[in-house]
GROMACS .gro file of C-alpha atoms in nm:
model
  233
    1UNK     CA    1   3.889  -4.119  -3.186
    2UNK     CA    2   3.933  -3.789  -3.288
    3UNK     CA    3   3.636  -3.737  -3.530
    4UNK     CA    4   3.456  -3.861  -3.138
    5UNK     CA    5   3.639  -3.617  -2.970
    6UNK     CA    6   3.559  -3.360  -3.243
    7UNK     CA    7   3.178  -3.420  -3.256
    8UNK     CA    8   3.153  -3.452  -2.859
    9UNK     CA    9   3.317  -3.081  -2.843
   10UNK     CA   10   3.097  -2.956  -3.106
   11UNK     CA   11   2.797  -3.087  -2.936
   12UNK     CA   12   2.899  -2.976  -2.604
   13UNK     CA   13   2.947  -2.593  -2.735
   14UNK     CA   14   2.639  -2.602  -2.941
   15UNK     CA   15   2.490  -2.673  -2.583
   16UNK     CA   16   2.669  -2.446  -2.428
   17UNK     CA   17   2.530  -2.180  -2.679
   18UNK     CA   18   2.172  -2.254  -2.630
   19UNK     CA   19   2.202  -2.248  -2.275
   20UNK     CA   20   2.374  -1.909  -2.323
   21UNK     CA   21   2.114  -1.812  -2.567
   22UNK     CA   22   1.826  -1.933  -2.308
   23UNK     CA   23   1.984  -1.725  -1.964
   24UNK     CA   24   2.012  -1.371  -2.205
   25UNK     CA   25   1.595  -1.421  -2.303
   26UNK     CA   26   1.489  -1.499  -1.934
   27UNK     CA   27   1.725  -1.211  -1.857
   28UNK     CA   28   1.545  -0.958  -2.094
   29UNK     CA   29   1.256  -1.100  -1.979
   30UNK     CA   30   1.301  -1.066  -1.600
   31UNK     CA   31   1.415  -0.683  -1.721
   32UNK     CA   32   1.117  -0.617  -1.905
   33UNK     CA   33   0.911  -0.739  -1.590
   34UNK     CA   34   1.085  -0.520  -1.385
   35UNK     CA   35   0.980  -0.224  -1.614
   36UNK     CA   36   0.668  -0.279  -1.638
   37UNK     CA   37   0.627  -0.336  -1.246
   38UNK     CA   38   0.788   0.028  -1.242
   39UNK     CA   39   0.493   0.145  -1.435
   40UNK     CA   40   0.216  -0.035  -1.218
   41UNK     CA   41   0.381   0.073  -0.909
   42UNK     CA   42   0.393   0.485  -1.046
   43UNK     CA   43   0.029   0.474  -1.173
   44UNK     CA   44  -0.065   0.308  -0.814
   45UNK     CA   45   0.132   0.631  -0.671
   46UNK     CA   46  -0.085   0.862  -0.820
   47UNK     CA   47  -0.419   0.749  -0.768
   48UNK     CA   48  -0.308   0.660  -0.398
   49UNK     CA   49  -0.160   1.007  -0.321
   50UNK     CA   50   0.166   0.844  -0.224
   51UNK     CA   51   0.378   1.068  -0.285
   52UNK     CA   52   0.687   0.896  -0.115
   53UNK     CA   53   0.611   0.621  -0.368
   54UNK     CA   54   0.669   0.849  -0.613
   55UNK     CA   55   1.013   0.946  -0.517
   56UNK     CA   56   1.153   0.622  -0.501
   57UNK     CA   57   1.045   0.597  -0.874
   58UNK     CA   58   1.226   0.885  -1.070
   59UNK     CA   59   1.573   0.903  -1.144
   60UNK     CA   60   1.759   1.236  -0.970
   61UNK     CA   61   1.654   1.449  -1.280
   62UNK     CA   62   1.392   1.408  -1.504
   63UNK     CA   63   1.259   1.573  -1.808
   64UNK     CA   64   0.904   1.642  -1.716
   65UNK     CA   65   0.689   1.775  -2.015
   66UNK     CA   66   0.876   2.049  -2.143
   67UNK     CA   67   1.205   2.161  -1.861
   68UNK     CA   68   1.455   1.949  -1.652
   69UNK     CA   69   1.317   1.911  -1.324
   70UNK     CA   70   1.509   1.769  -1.002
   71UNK     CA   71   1.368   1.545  -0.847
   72UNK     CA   72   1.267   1.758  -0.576
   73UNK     CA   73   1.143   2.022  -0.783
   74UNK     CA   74   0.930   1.734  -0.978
   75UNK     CA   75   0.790   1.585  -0.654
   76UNK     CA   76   0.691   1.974  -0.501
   77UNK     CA   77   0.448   2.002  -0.878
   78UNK     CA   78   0.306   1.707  -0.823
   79UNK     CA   79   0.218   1.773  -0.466
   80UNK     CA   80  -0.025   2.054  -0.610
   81UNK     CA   81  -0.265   1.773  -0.731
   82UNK     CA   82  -0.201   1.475  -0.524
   83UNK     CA   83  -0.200   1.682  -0.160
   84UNK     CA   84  -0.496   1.487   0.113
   85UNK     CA   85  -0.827   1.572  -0.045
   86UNK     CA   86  -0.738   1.593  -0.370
   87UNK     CA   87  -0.974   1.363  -0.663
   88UNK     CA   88  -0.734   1.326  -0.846
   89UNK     CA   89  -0.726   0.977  -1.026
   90UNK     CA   90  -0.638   0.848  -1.342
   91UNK     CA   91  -0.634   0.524  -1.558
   92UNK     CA   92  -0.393   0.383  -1.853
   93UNK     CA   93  -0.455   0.179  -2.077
   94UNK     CA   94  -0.292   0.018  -2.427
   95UNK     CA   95   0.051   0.019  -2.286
   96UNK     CA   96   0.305  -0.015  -2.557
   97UNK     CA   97   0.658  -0.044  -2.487
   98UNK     CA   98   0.988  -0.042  -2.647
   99UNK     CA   99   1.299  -0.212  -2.509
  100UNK     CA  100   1.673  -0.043  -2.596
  101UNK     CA  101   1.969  -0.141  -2.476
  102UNK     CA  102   1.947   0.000  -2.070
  103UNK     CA  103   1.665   0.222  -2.195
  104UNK     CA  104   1.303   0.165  -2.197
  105UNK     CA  105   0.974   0.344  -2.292
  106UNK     CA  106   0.635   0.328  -2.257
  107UNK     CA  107   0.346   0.490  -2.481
  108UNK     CA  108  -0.016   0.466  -2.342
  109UNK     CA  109  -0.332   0.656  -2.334
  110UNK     CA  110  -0.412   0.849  -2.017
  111UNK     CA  111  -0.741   0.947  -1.847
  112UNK     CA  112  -0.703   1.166  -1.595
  113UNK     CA  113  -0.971   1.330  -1.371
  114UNK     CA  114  -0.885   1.665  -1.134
  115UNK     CA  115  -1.102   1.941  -0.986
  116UNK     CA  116  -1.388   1.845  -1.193
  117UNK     CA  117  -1.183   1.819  -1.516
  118UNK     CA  118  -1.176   1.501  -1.735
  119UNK     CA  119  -0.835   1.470  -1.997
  120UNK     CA  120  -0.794   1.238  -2.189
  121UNK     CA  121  -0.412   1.199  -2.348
  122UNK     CA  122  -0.144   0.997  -2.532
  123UNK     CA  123   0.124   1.011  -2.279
  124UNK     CA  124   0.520   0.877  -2.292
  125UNK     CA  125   0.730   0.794  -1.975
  126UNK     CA  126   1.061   0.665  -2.032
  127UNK     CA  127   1.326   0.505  -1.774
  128UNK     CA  128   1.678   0.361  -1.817
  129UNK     CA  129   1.831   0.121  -1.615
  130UNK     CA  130   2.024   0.203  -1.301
  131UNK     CA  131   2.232  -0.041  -1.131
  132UNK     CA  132   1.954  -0.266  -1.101
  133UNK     CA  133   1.680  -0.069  -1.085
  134UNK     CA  134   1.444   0.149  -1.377
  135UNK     CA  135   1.428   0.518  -1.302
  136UNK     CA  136   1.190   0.735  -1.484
  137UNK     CA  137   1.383   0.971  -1.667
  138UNK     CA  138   1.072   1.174  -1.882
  139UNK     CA  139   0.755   1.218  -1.870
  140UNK     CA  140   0.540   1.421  -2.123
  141UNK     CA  141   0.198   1.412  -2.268
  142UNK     CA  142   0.220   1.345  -2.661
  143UNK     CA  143  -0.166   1.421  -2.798
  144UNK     CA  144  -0.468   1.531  -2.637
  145UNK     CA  145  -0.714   1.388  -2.735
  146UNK     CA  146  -1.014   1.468  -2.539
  147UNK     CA  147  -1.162   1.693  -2.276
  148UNK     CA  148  -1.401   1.502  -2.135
  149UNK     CA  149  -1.590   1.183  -2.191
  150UNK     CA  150  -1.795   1.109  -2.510
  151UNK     CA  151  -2.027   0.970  -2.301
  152UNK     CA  152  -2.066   1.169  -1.965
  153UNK     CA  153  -2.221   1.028  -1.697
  154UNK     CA  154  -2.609   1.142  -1.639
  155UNK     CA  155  -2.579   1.007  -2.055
  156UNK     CA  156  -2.436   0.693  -1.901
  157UNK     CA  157  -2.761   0.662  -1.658
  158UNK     CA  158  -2.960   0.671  -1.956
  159UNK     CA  159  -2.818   0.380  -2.124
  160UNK     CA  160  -2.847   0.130  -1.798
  161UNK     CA  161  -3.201   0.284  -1.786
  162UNK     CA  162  -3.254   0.180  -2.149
  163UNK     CA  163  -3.048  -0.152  -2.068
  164UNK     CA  164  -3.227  -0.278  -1.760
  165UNK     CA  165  -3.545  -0.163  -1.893
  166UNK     CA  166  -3.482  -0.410  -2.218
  167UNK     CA  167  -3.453  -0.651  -1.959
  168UNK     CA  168  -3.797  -0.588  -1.843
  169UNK     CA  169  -3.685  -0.455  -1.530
  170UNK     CA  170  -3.686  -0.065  -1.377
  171UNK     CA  171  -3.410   0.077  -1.199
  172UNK     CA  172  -3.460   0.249  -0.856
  173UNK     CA  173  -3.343   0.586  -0.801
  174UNK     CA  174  -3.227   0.764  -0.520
  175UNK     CA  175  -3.169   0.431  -0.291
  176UNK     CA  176  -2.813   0.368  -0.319
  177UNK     CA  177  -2.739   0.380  -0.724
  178UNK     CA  178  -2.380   0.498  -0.750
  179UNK     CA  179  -2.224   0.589  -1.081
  180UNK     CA  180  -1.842   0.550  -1.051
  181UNK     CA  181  -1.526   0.536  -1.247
  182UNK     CA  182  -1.379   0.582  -1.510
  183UNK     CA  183  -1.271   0.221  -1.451
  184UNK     CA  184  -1.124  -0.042  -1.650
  185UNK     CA  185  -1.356  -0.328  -1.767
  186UNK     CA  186  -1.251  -0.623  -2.027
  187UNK     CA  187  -0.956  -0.373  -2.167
  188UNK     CA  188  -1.237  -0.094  -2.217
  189UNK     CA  189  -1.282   0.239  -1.997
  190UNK     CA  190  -1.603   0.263  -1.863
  191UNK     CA  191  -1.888   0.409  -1.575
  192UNK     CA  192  -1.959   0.153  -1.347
  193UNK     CA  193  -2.304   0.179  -1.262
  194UNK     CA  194  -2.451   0.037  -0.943
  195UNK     CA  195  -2.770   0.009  -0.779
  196UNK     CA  196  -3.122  -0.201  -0.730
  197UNK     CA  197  -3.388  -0.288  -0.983
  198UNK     CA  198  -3.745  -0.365  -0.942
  199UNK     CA  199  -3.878  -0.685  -1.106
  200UNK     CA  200  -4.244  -0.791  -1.081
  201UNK     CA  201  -4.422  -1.029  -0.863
  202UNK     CA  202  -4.241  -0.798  -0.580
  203UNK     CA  203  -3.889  -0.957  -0.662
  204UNK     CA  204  -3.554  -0.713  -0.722
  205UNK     CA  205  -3.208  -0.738  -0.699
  206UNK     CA  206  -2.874  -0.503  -0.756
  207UNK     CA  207  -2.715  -0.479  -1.076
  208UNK     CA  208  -2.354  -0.395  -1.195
  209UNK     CA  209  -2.328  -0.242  -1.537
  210UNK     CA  210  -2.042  -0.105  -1.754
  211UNK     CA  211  -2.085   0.169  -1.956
  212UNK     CA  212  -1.759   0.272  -2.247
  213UNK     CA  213  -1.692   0.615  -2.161
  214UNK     CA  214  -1.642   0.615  -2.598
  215UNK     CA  215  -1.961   0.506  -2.747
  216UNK     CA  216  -2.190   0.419  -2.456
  217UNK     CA  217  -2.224   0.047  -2.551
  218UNK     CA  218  -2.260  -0.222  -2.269
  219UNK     CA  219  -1.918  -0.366  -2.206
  220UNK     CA  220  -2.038  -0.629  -1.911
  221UNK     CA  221  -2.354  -0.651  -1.665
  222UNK     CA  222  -2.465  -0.865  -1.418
  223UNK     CA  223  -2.806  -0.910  -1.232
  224UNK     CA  224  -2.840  -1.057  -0.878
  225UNK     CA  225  -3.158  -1.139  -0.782
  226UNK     CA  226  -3.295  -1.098  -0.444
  227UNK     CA  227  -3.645  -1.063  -0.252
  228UNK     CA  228  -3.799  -0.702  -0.235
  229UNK     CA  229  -4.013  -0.595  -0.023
  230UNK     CA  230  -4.346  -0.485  -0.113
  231UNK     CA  231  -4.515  -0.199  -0.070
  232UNK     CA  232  -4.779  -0.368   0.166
  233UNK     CA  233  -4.462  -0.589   0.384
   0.00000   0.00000   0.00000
């Protein structure tokens, strides 16, 4: 009876411990989701000029690049780029975090356009947990790596040129081709070109092409066919 006794406790706490054990990893997962939602939600902020968004995301002081800020102070700088009218945009991309305690940060590489100016960086924002909810408590750029694009974009026209021509089609100019972006596209940066093609026996269609900003190289296309008038209808 009590060897029974003794091996229904034991069985019960080792129980006990893997339910324990299962509750803290959907907790630090839940946490980690909440983080990254933090991120989404700030990088949204920016490229939607929201700067009330913004506010609800730092903590009351921040370390912004190289000073303390208050929050205040923080929001008022980024005003200058994000006021109505402003292009300002950006894009992130290979997010890599690390998970401490009530702490968390974030290292990713930043593109960010502004008044005609192209960046590209190795940024760091940081947060740490407060009652519930991440703050952002720093935010710096780490490495820049590029002014500019490798591959700008009247050198990303060329390539769908090249591309659609390999195709044994033509592009048409000037009749609603739009080069757009940077964008992200399969995990890569690109152009996202836009626009019709001619085809022969008098068919066409649009096209959608993605061109890495890096190297140029076709990242994903697609063709849709359609009738085109000819010159004579």
């Amino acid at each position: 009876m009590k060897r029974f006794s003794f091996l229904l406790a034991l069985t019960l706490g080792l129980a006990a411990g893997c339910g324990l054990l299962k509750n803290k990893e959907e907790s630090a997962d839940k946490t980690k989701k909440q983080a990254e939602e933090v991120f989404k939600a700030w990088v949204e902020a920016h490229n939607n000029h929201t700067l009330s968004a913004l506010d609800t995301l730092y903590a009351d002081e921040v370390f912004y690049y190289s000073k303390n800020f208050k929050k205040r102070d923080l929001i008022e700088d980024k005003a200058k780029a994000l006021k109505p009218g402003s292009d300002f945009r950006m894009e992130v991309v290979d997010p890599k975090w690390e998970f401490k305690d009530d702490e968390a940060t974030v290292n990713y590489e930043k593109y960010a356009y502004w008044q005609g100016k192209e960046v590209h960086v190795v940024s760091e924002l940081a947060m740490k947990k407060q009652g519930k909810l991440w703050k952002i408590t720093r935010e710096a750029d780490l490495e820049v790596k590029k002014v500019g694009y490798e591959i700008t974009k009247e050198e990303a026209w060329k390539k769908v040129e090249d591309f659609v021509a390999s195709k044994g089609y033509e592009v048409v100019r000037e009749l609603g081709e739009r080069m757009t972006g940077p964008v992200e596209k399969n995990g890569v940066l690109c152009w996202k070109a836009t626009g019709p093609y001619h085809a022969e026996y008098g068919y066409a269609g649009d096209y959608e092409i993605y061109v890495n900003v890096k190297d140029g190289d076709i990242v994903s296309y697609k063709f849709n066919p359609r009738k085109w008038p000819s010159p004579d209808e």
